[in-house]
PDB file of C-alpha atoms in Angstrom:
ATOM      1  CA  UNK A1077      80.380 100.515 105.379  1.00  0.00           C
ATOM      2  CA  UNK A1078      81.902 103.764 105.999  1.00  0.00           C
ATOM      3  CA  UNK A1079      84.647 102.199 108.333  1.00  0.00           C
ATOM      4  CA  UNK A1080      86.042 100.838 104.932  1.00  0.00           C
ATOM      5  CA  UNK A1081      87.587 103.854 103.762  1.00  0.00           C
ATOM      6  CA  UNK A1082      90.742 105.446 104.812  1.00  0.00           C
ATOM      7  CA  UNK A1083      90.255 107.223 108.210  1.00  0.00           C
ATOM      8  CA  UNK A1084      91.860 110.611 107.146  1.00  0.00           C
ATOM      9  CA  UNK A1085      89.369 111.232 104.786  1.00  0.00           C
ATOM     10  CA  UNK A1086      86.076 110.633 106.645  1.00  0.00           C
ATOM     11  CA  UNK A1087      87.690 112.553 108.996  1.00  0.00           C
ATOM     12  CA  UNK A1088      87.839 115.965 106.585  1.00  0.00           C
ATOM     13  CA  UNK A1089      84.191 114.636 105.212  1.00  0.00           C
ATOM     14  CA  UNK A1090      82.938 115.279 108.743  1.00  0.00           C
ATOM     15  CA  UNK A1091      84.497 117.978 109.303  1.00  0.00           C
ATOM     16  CA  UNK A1092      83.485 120.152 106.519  1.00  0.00           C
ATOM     17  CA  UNK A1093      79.747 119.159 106.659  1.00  0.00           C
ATOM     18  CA  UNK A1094      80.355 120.511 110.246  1.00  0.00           C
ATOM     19  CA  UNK A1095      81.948 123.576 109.356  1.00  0.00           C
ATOM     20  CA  UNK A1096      79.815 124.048 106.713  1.00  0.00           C
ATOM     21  CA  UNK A1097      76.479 124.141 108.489  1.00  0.00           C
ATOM     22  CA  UNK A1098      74.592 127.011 107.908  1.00  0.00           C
ATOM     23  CA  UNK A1099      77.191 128.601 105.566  1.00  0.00           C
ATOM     24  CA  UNK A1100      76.501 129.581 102.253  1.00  0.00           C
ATOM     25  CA  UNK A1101      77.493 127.054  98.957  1.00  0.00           C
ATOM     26  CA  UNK A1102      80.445 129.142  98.264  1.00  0.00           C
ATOM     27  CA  UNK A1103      82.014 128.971 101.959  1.00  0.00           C
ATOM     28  CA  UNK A1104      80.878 125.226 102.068  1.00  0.00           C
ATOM     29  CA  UNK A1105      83.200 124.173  98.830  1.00  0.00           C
ATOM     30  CA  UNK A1106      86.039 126.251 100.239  1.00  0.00           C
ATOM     31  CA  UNK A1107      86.183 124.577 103.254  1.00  0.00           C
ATOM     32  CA  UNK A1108      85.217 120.967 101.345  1.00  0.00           C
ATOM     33  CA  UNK A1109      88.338 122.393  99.027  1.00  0.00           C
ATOM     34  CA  UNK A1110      90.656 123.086 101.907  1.00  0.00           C
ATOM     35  CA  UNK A1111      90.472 120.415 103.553  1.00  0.00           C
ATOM     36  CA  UNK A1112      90.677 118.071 100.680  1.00  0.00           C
ATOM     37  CA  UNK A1113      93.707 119.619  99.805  1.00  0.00           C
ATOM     38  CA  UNK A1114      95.294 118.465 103.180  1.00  0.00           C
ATOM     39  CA  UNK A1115      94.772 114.915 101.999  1.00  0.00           C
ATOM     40  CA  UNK A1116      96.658 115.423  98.700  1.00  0.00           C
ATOM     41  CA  UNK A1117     100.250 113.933  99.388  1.00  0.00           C
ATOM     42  CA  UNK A1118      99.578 110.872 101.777  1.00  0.00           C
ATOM     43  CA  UNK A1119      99.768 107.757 101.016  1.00  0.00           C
ATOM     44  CA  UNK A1120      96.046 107.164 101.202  1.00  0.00           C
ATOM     45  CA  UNK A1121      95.116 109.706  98.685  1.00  0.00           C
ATOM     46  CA  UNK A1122      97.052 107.625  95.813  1.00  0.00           C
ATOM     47  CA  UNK A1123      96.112 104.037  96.778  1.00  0.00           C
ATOM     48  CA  UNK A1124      92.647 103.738  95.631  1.00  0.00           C
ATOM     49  CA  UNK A1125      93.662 104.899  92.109  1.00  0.00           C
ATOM     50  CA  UNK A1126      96.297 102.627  92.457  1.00  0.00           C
ATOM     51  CA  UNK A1127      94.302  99.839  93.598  1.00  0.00           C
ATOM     52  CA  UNK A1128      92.004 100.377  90.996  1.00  0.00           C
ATOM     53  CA  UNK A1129      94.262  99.976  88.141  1.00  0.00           C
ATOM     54  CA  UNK A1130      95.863  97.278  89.956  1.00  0.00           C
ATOM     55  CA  UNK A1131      92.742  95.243  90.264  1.00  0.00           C
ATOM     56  CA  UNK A1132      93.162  94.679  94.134  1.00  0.00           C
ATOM     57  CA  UNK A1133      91.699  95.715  97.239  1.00  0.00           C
ATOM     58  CA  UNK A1134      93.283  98.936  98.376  1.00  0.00           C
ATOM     59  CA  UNK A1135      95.112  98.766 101.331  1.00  0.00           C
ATOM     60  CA  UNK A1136      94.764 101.951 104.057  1.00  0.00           C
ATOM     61  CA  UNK A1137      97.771 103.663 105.560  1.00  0.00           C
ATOM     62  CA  UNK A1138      95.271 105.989 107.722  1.00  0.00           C
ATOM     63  CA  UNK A1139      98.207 108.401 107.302  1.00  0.00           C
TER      64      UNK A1139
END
């Protein structure tokens, strides 16, 4: 389910397939690239790689 995954980045999924709406490609993976790069940094962008390696269940900040 989709309300698994950290917040933050469903949130910047939405929004670029919104902002990307009848742009070309190009525009659409510059905004998918922007705002992916907003996530880089927190918390929640780390802890799935972590969790990974780890073994366990990651655990969401929604930061």
């Amino acid at each position: 389910m989709i309300s698994q995954f950290p917040q933050g980045a469903i949130r910047t999924d939405k929004e670029a397939v919104l902002r990307g709406i009848g742009e070309p490609l190009t525009a659409g993976l510059r905004i998918e690239a922007m705002l992916f790069n907003t996530l880089i940094g927190t918390h929640d962008f780390s802890e799935e790689p972590g969790a990974f390696g780890e073994k366990r269940k990651a655990k969401w900040k929604n930061d």
